[in-house]
């Protein structure tokens, strides 16, 4: 989150330095958001935030180019760290951030009855923009960033021979690992977070902000320079008392964000705020407590392949897994932290850009995530197998949405059902490409969920044109909120499959080849064909997506595969008419409750917990 005004106050004490020959460690999440806003700055003709959103391919390419630019300027990139776990102490901050994202989406929805044009604006190709300082129109930042921004860039780094060994999802907060590396080696940390100024970086550690890096575009090779903050040196120049250093000034800012620098510095040198609120200062300082210099994971129980998979999880998936003490200990988290987990596991799902007036787009794919969460029971000790999962997404319930999990003995049956569905789709639609088979799977999920709660199938509405959306190529054609909702549902199901893919991969490699249940191996094999995040459909490909669903009769095939009566049948239409009549007359008020129960418990027939 950063300390308000800290960077502004300390800026005069930073030095402008050449980056040639410098060694650096990179704050991965900060890199991702910096790249996102750089790409936004290259869309001057976009009318709004939806149209300006970069593709995942573009984001990945821009991240690689940015890192290449640093290397070509003589910077030696040592590590790129990504958050793989955030502690329970951050829960309130994250909930507040989620409320802020929800408000931004709601405000956009209220202000834009028509969300965007279907013709998405392409980014510029000027190579200098990666180190330029261009402003971004406020209208392009009204929506939250792309939901899979961070994992998509991690994917891109993983495909790079140059950077795949440097990128690491750590079993904690990235800034703590950046600070530890900088303290040990005296390297610069590239970040966008002013919090790193008050971490313990030792005598030689330094911080530079991405926004301060500037290039000399008229020189060959490319040369870069930046403002560099040396916290230990700055604390000495300001005569801040040891051992508090910049902590003292930062705490004064926390207590009085409107005070002048002169006033707050004088108070910091006498430890005024620290002496007045010692208990609060202790809590404040805990957030910046250094990691042990020697982090030796306990990996005696696990195979090297399992450990490799554990270290390559998406950040949000890693965060779920790291809430289990045995796996946290294996990954290298400190024993104290590993033992301090609650019985409730909290999962902050990526924030989807869906329609606020409709059911959250994550709901359609809940059953896939239920299975993913439950699969952890195959890995952790029996003492860790009793737990609750609460998902946090766009919703009014600040406590999260409870997710019911399958019993351990019923997980194989759920895996069988998924394997059978995937195989039936392949047999029914053999001409489809791998990507299109997964689109057909998503249509099946939509049909199954919609039928279970008595709603119209959105895939069918979109593909049959009943939403009155013109999907032609003209720049004047517009997209409505139903298309936005449809795409969000597609994306939620893809990512839920990805969660299942990564956790079942963990489960498979936790067992040896003889002890892993065959059906789990079969499901693992099928999920390995999932596309990368950059291939997930977006507004650029929506016309093609809808055309495929229509031309390949995917909705009709889904009804036949699932053995569900088509919603266009006379019987279902009559049932729908009766339901609508009841709602108009105020009857049948218990039905939504029953439907909701059915939706949240797809493993009911499997005797779920």
Short mmCIF file of N, CA and C in Angstrom, two decimals, residues 330-459:
data_model
loop_
_atom_site.label_atom_id
_atom_site.label_comp_id
_atom_site.label_asym_id
_atom_site.label_seq_id
_atom_site.Cartn_x
_atom_site.Cartn_y
_atom_site.Cartn_z
N UNK A 330 7.33 -26.85 4.04
CA UNK A 330 8.06 -27.44 2.91
C UNK A 330 8.57 -26.36 1.96
N UNK A 331 7.76 -25.31 1.78
CA UNK A 331 8.13 -24.24 0.84
C UNK A 331 9.17 -23.29 1.41
N UNK A 332 9.36 -23.32 2.73
CA UNK A 332 10.41 -22.47 3.30
C UNK A 332 9.92 -21.35 4.17
N UNK A 333 8.62 -21.33 4.49
CA UNK A 333 8.15 -20.33 5.43
C UNK A 333 8.64 -20.68 6.83
N UNK A 334 8.80 -19.66 7.67
CA UNK A 334 9.33 -19.88 9.01
C UNK A 334 8.37 -20.72 9.82
N UNK A 335 8.86 -21.58 10.72
CA UNK A 335 7.99 -22.45 11.51
C UNK A 335 6.91 -21.70 12.27
N UNK A 336 7.24 -20.55 12.85
CA UNK A 336 6.25 -19.78 13.61
C UNK A 336 5.10 -19.37 12.71
N UNK A 337 5.44 -18.85 11.52
CA UNK A 337 4.40 -18.44 10.58
C UNK A 337 3.60 -19.63 10.10
N UNK A 338 4.25 -20.74 9.87
CA UNK A 338 3.57 -21.92 9.34
C UNK A 338 2.57 -22.50 10.32
N UNK A 339 2.78 -22.29 11.62
CA UNK A 339 1.89 -22.87 12.62
C UNK A 339 0.73 -21.95 12.99
N UNK A 340 0.76 -20.72 12.54
CA UNK A 340 -0.18 -19.73 13.05
C UNK A 340 -1.44 -19.59 12.21
N UNK A 341 -1.72 -20.56 11.32
CA UNK A 341 -2.88 -20.44 10.45
C UNK A 341 -4.19 -20.68 11.20
N UNK A 342 -5.26 -20.12 10.66
CA UNK A 342 -6.59 -20.33 11.21
C UNK A 342 -7.22 -21.55 10.54
N UNK A 343 -8.34 -22.00 11.11
CA UNK A 343 -9.05 -23.13 10.50
C UNK A 343 -9.70 -22.72 9.18
N UNK A 344 -9.97 -21.44 9.02
CA UNK A 344 -10.59 -20.95 7.79
C UNK A 344 -9.52 -20.56 6.79
N UNK A 345 -9.69 -21.04 5.56
CA UNK A 345 -8.79 -20.66 4.47
C UNK A 345 -9.50 -19.59 3.63
N UNK A 346 -8.80 -18.50 3.38
CA UNK A 346 -9.38 -17.40 2.60
C UNK A 346 -8.72 -17.36 1.23
N UNK A 347 -9.56 -17.27 0.20
CA UNK A 347 -9.08 -17.21 -1.18
C UNK A 347 -9.60 -15.93 -1.81
N UNK A 348 -8.69 -15.06 -2.21
CA UNK A 348 -9.07 -13.84 -2.93
C UNK A 348 -8.95 -14.13 -4.42
N UNK A 349 -10.10 -14.35 -5.04
CA UNK A 349 -10.11 -14.65 -6.47
C UNK A 349 -9.76 -13.40 -7.27
N UNK A 350 -9.13 -13.55 -8.44
CA UNK A 350 -8.88 -12.39 -9.30
C UNK A 350 -10.18 -11.62 -9.54
N UNK A 351 -10.10 -10.31 -9.55
CA UNK A 351 -11.30 -9.48 -9.66
C UNK A 351 -11.75 -9.40 -11.11
N UNK A 352 -12.85 -10.09 -11.41
CA UNK A 352 -13.37 -10.14 -12.78
C UNK A 352 -14.13 -8.86 -13.13
N UNK A 353 -14.04 -8.47 -14.38
CA UNK A 353 -14.81 -7.33 -14.87
C UNK A 353 -16.10 -7.86 -15.47
N UNK A 354 -17.07 -8.14 -14.60
CA UNK A 354 -18.35 -8.68 -15.05
C UNK A 354 -19.43 -7.62 -14.86
N UNK A 355 -20.69 -8.01 -15.07
CA UNK A 355 -21.80 -7.07 -14.95
C UNK A 355 -22.28 -7.03 -13.50
N UNK A 356 -22.20 -5.88 -12.84
CA UNK A 356 -22.60 -5.80 -11.43
C UNK A 356 -24.06 -6.13 -11.18
N UNK A 357 -24.90 -6.03 -12.21
CA UNK A 357 -26.33 -6.31 -12.02
C UNK A 357 -26.64 -7.80 -12.12
N UNK A 358 -25.67 -8.60 -12.48
CA UNK A 358 -25.88 -10.05 -12.63
C UNK A 358 -25.16 -10.82 -11.52
N UNK A 359 -25.48 -12.11 -11.44
CA UNK A 359 -24.78 -13.00 -10.52
C UNK A 359 -23.29 -12.96 -10.82
N UNK A 360 -22.48 -12.95 -9.78
CA UNK A 360 -21.03 -12.91 -9.96
C UNK A 360 -20.58 -14.01 -10.93
N UNK A 361 -19.73 -13.64 -11.87
CA UNK A 361 -19.33 -14.58 -12.93
C UNK A 361 -18.57 -15.79 -12.39
N UNK A 362 -18.01 -15.69 -11.18
CA UNK A 362 -17.29 -16.83 -10.60
C UNK A 362 -18.24 -17.97 -10.21
N UNK A 363 -19.51 -17.67 -10.01
CA UNK A 363 -20.45 -18.66 -9.48
C UNK A 363 -20.60 -19.86 -10.42
N UNK A 364 -20.61 -19.61 -11.72
CA UNK A 364 -20.85 -20.67 -12.70
C UNK A 364 -19.82 -21.80 -12.58
N UNK A 365 -18.61 -21.46 -12.21
CA UNK A 365 -17.53 -22.46 -12.15
C UNK A 365 -17.18 -22.87 -10.72
N UNK A 366 -18.09 -22.65 -9.79
CA UNK A 366 -17.83 -22.98 -8.38
C UNK A 366 -17.46 -24.44 -8.19
N UNK A 367 -18.15 -25.35 -8.87
CA UNK A 367 -17.91 -26.78 -8.64
C UNK A 367 -16.47 -27.18 -8.98
N UNK A 368 -15.87 -26.53 -9.97
CA UNK A 368 -14.48 -26.84 -10.32
C UNK A 368 -13.54 -26.43 -9.20
N UNK A 369 -13.80 -25.27 -8.61
CA UNK A 369 -12.93 -24.81 -7.52
C UNK A 369 -13.16 -25.63 -6.25
N UNK A 370 -14.40 -26.09 -6.04
CA UNK A 370 -14.65 -26.95 -4.89
C UNK A 370 -13.78 -28.21 -4.95
N UNK A 371 -13.72 -28.79 -6.13
CA UNK A 371 -12.89 -29.98 -6.30
C UNK A 371 -11.41 -29.63 -6.10
N UNK A 372 -10.99 -28.49 -6.65
CA UNK A 372 -9.59 -28.07 -6.50
C UNK A 372 -9.23 -27.90 -5.02
N UNK A 373 -10.08 -27.19 -4.29
CA UNK A 373 -9.81 -26.98 -2.86
C UNK A 373 -9.77 -28.32 -2.12
N UNK A 374 -10.69 -29.21 -2.46
CA UNK A 374 -10.76 -30.49 -1.77
C UNK A 374 -9.58 -31.40 -2.04
N UNK A 375 -8.96 -31.25 -3.20
CA UNK A 375 -7.83 -32.12 -3.57
C UNK A 375 -6.64 -31.96 -2.62
N UNK A 376 -6.56 -30.82 -1.93
CA UNK A 376 -5.47 -30.62 -0.97
C UNK A 376 -5.50 -31.71 0.10
N UNK A 377 -6.68 -32.25 0.36
CA UNK A 377 -6.80 -33.29 1.40
C UNK A 377 -5.99 -34.53 1.05
N UNK A 378 -5.69 -34.71 -0.24
CA UNK A 378 -4.86 -35.84 -0.66
C UNK A 378 -3.38 -35.63 -0.33
N UNK A 379 -3.03 -34.42 0.06
CA UNK A 379 -1.62 -34.06 0.24
C UNK A 379 -1.27 -33.83 1.70
N UNK A 380 -2.13 -33.10 2.42
CA UNK A 380 -1.79 -32.67 3.78
C UNK A 380 -2.10 -33.76 4.80
N UNK A 381 -1.47 -33.71 5.98
CA UNK A 381 -1.75 -34.69 7.03
C UNK A 381 -3.20 -34.62 7.49
N UNK A 382 -3.66 -35.68 8.12
CA UNK A 382 -5.05 -35.78 8.56
C UNK A 382 -5.43 -34.62 9.47
N UNK A 383 -4.51 -34.18 10.31
CA UNK A 383 -4.79 -33.08 11.24
C UNK A 383 -5.12 -31.77 10.53
N UNK A 384 -4.74 -31.65 9.25
CA UNK A 384 -4.99 -30.42 8.49
C UNK A 384 -6.14 -30.56 7.51
N UNK A 385 -6.86 -31.67 7.55
CA UNK A 385 -7.88 -31.94 6.53
C UNK A 385 -9.25 -31.37 6.87
N UNK A 386 -9.45 -30.85 8.07
CA UNK A 386 -10.72 -30.24 8.43
C UNK A 386 -10.57 -28.72 8.35
N UNK A 387 -11.21 -28.13 7.38
CA UNK A 387 -11.08 -26.68 7.21
C UNK A 387 -12.24 -26.15 6.39
N UNK A 388 -12.44 -24.85 6.50
CA UNK A 388 -13.45 -24.15 5.70
C UNK A 388 -12.73 -23.25 4.70
N UNK A 389 -13.36 -23.04 3.56
CA UNK A 389 -12.81 -22.14 2.55
C UNK A 389 -13.80 -21.00 2.33
N UNK A 390 -13.30 -19.78 2.38
CA UNK A 390 -14.12 -18.60 2.11
C UNK A 390 -13.52 -17.86 0.91
N UNK A 391 -14.33 -17.69 -0.12
CA UNK A 391 -13.88 -16.98 -1.32
C UNK A 391 -14.26 -15.51 -1.21
N UNK A 392 -13.36 -14.66 -1.67
CA UNK A 392 -13.62 -13.23 -1.70
C UNK A 392 -13.60 -12.77 -3.15
N UNK A 393 -14.68 -12.14 -3.56
CA UNK A 393 -14.84 -11.68 -4.94
C UNK A 393 -15.79 -10.49 -4.90
N UNK A 394 -16.23 -10.00 -6.06
CA UNK A 394 -17.19 -8.90 -6.06
C UNK A 394 -18.47 -9.35 -5.38
N UNK A 395 -18.72 -8.80 -4.18
CA UNK A 395 -19.91 -9.20 -3.44
C UNK A 395 -20.10 -8.26 -2.27
N UNK A 396 -21.29 -8.28 -1.69
CA UNK A 396 -21.58 -7.41 -0.56
C UNK A 396 -21.19 -8.04 0.77
N UNK A 397 -21.01 -9.36 0.79
CA UNK A 397 -20.68 -10.07 2.02
C UNK A 397 -19.19 -9.91 2.32
N UNK A 398 -18.87 -9.10 3.32
CA UNK A 398 -17.46 -8.82 3.61
C UNK A 398 -16.75 -10.01 4.23
N UNK A 399 -17.51 -10.99 4.71
CA UNK A 399 -16.89 -12.16 5.32
C UNK A 399 -16.49 -13.22 4.30
N UNK A 400 -16.82 -13.00 3.04
CA UNK A 400 -16.51 -13.99 2.02
C UNK A 400 -17.65 -14.98 1.86
N UNK A 401 -17.59 -15.73 0.79
CA UNK A 401 -18.61 -16.73 0.49
C UNK A 401 -18.08 -18.11 0.84
N UNK A 402 -18.74 -18.79 1.77
CA UNK A 402 -18.31 -20.12 2.15
C UNK A 402 -18.47 -21.10 1.01
N UNK A 403 -17.50 -21.98 0.84
CA UNK A 403 -17.51 -22.98 -0.22
C UNK A 403 -17.53 -24.36 0.41
N UNK A 404 -18.52 -25.16 0.04
CA UNK A 404 -18.62 -26.51 0.59
C UNK A 404 -17.67 -27.45 -0.15
N UNK A 405 -17.01 -28.31 0.58
CA UNK A 405 -15.98 -29.17 0.00
C UNK A 405 -16.42 -30.63 -0.01
N UNK A 406 -15.91 -31.41 -0.97
CA UNK A 406 -16.24 -32.83 -1.03
C UNK A 406 -15.48 -33.62 0.03
N UNK A 407 -16.06 -34.72 0.48
CA UNK A 407 -15.34 -35.64 1.35
C UNK A 407 -14.17 -36.24 0.59
N UNK A 408 -13.13 -36.60 1.31
CA UNK A 408 -11.94 -37.17 0.70
C UNK A 408 -12.26 -38.41 -0.12
N UNK A 409 -13.13 -39.27 0.41
CA UNK A 409 -13.42 -40.52 -0.29
C UNK A 409 -14.28 -40.32 -1.53
N UNK A 410 -14.87 -39.13 -1.67
CA UNK A 410 -15.73 -38.87 -2.83
C UNK A 410 -15.02 -38.10 -3.95
N UNK A 411 -13.79 -37.68 -3.69
CA UNK A 411 -13.05 -36.93 -4.70
C UNK A 411 -12.82 -37.75 -5.97
N UNK A 412 -12.44 -39.04 -5.89
CA UNK A 412 -12.26 -39.81 -7.13
C UNK A 412 -13.51 -39.83 -8.00
N UNK A 413 -14.68 -39.92 -7.38
CA UNK A 413 -15.92 -39.94 -8.17
C UNK A 413 -16.13 -38.62 -8.90
N UNK A 414 -15.80 -37.52 -8.22
CA UNK A 414 -15.91 -36.21 -8.87
C UNK A 414 -14.92 -36.10 -10.03
N UNK A 415 -13.72 -36.65 -9.86
CA UNK A 415 -12.73 -36.65 -10.94
C UNK A 415 -13.23 -37.47 -12.13
N UNK A 416 -13.85 -38.61 -11.84
CA UNK A 416 -14.40 -39.46 -12.91
C UNK A 416 -15.43 -38.69 -13.71
N UNK A 417 -16.31 -37.95 -13.01
CA UNK A 417 -17.35 -37.19 -13.71
C UNK A 417 -16.74 -36.16 -14.65
N UNK A 418 -15.67 -35.51 -14.23
CA UNK A 418 -15.02 -34.51 -15.09
C UNK A 418 -14.33 -35.17 -16.28
N UNK A 419 -13.63 -36.26 -16.03
CA UNK A 419 -12.96 -36.98 -17.13
C UNK A 419 -13.98 -37.42 -18.16
N UNK A 420 -15.10 -37.96 -17.70
CA UNK A 420 -16.15 -38.42 -18.62
C UNK A 420 -16.71 -37.27 -19.44
N UNK A 421 -16.92 -36.12 -18.80
CA UNK A 421 -17.45 -34.96 -19.52
C UNK A 421 -16.48 -34.49 -20.59
N UNK A 422 -15.20 -34.39 -20.24
CA UNK A 422 -14.19 -33.96 -21.21
C UNK A 422 -14.13 -34.92 -22.39
N UNK A 423 -14.19 -36.22 -22.10
CA UNK A 423 -14.12 -37.23 -23.17
C UNK A 423 -15.36 -37.20 -24.05
N UNK A 424 -16.52 -36.99 -23.44
CA UNK A 424 -17.76 -36.93 -24.22
C UNK A 424 -17.75 -35.74 -25.18
N UNK A 425 -17.20 -34.64 -24.73
CA UNK A 425 -17.11 -33.46 -25.60
C UNK A 425 -16.23 -33.77 -26.80
N UNK A 426 -15.13 -34.45 -26.56
CA UNK A 426 -14.22 -34.80 -27.66
C UNK A 426 -14.90 -35.73 -28.66
N UNK A 427 -15.66 -36.69 -28.15
CA UNK A 427 -16.35 -37.64 -29.03
C UNK A 427 -17.48 -36.96 -29.79
N UNK A 428 -18.17 -36.05 -29.13
CA UNK A 428 -19.31 -35.37 -29.75
C UNK A 428 -18.86 -34.34 -30.78
N UNK A 429 -17.74 -33.67 -30.51
CA UNK A 429 -17.26 -32.60 -31.39
C UNK A 429 -15.79 -32.86 -31.74
N UNK A 430 -15.51 -33.92 -32.50
CA UNK A 430 -14.12 -34.32 -32.76
C UNK A 430 -13.34 -33.35 -33.62
N UNK A 431 -14.02 -32.49 -34.37
CA UNK A 431 -13.31 -31.59 -35.28
C UNK A 431 -12.75 -30.35 -34.57
N UNK A 432 -13.09 -30.17 -33.31
CA UNK A 432 -12.66 -28.96 -32.61
C UNK A 432 -11.17 -28.99 -32.29
N UNK A 433 -10.56 -27.81 -32.30
CA UNK A 433 -9.18 -27.67 -31.84
C UNK A 433 -9.15 -27.84 -30.32
N UNK A 434 -7.95 -27.94 -29.75
CA UNK A 434 -7.85 -28.08 -28.29
C UNK A 434 -8.50 -26.90 -27.57
N UNK A 435 -8.23 -25.68 -28.04
CA UNK A 435 -8.81 -24.51 -27.40
C UNK A 435 -10.33 -24.55 -27.49
N UNK A 436 -10.85 -24.92 -28.67
CA UNK A 436 -12.30 -24.92 -28.85
C UNK A 436 -12.97 -26.03 -28.05
N UNK A 437 -12.24 -27.11 -27.77
CA UNK A 437 -12.82 -28.15 -26.89
C UNK A 437 -13.07 -27.59 -25.50
N UNK A 438 -12.14 -26.75 -25.05
CA UNK A 438 -12.33 -26.15 -23.73
C UNK A 438 -13.44 -25.10 -23.76
N UNK A 439 -13.62 -24.44 -24.90
CA UNK A 439 -14.76 -23.54 -25.04
C UNK A 439 -16.05 -24.35 -24.93
N UNK A 440 -16.10 -25.50 -25.58
CA UNK A 440 -17.28 -26.37 -25.49
C UNK A 440 -17.51 -26.83 -24.05
N UNK A 441 -16.43 -27.11 -23.33
CA UNK A 441 -16.55 -27.48 -21.92
C UNK A 441 -17.19 -26.34 -21.13
N UNK A 442 -16.76 -25.12 -21.41
CA UNK A 442 -17.31 -23.95 -20.71
C UNK A 442 -18.79 -23.78 -21.02
N UNK A 443 -19.17 -24.05 -22.26
CA UNK A 443 -20.59 -24.00 -22.62
C UNK A 443 -21.37 -25.05 -21.83
N UNK A 444 -20.80 -26.23 -21.68
CA UNK A 444 -21.46 -27.28 -20.87
C UNK A 444 -21.64 -26.81 -19.43
N UNK A 445 -20.62 -26.17 -18.88
CA UNK A 445 -20.74 -25.64 -17.51
C UNK A 445 -21.87 -24.63 -17.41
N UNK A 446 -21.96 -23.77 -18.42
CA UNK A 446 -22.99 -22.74 -18.45
C UNK A 446 -24.38 -23.38 -18.51
N UNK A 447 -24.54 -24.36 -19.39
CA UNK A 447 -25.83 -25.04 -19.54
C UNK A 447 -26.20 -25.75 -18.24
N UNK A 448 -25.25 -26.46 -17.65
CA UNK A 448 -25.52 -27.22 -16.43
C UNK A 448 -25.92 -26.30 -15.28
N UNK A 449 -25.14 -25.23 -15.09
CA UNK A 449 -25.46 -24.32 -13.99
C UNK A 449 -26.78 -23.60 -14.22
N UNK A 450 -26.98 -23.07 -15.43
CA UNK A 450 -28.20 -22.33 -15.73
C UNK A 450 -29.43 -23.20 -15.56
N UNK A 451 -29.33 -24.45 -16.00
CA UNK A 451 -30.46 -25.37 -15.86
C UNK A 451 -30.75 -25.66 -14.39
N UNK A 452 -29.70 -25.75 -13.57
CA UNK A 452 -29.88 -26.08 -12.16
C UNK A 452 -30.56 -24.97 -11.38
N UNK A 453 -30.42 -23.72 -11.85
CA UNK A 453 -31.03 -22.59 -11.14
C UNK A 453 -32.19 -21.97 -11.92
N UNK A 454 -32.57 -22.59 -13.03
CA UNK A 454 -33.72 -22.13 -13.79
C UNK A 454 -33.52 -20.80 -14.50
N UNK A 455 -32.33 -20.57 -15.02
CA UNK A 455 -32.05 -19.33 -15.74
C UNK A 455 -31.75 -19.61 -17.20
N UNK A 456 -31.90 -18.57 -18.01
CA UNK A 456 -31.56 -18.70 -19.42
C UNK A 456 -30.06 -18.94 -19.56
N UNK A 457 -29.70 -19.76 -20.53
CA UNK A 457 -28.29 -20.08 -20.77
C UNK A 457 -27.66 -18.92 -21.53
N UNK A 458 -26.70 -18.25 -20.90
CA UNK A 458 -26.12 -17.05 -21.50
C UNK A 458 -25.40 -17.38 -22.80
N UNK A 459 -24.73 -18.52 -22.88
CA UNK A 459 -24.07 -18.93 -24.12
C UNK A 459 -25.06 -19.00 -25.26
#
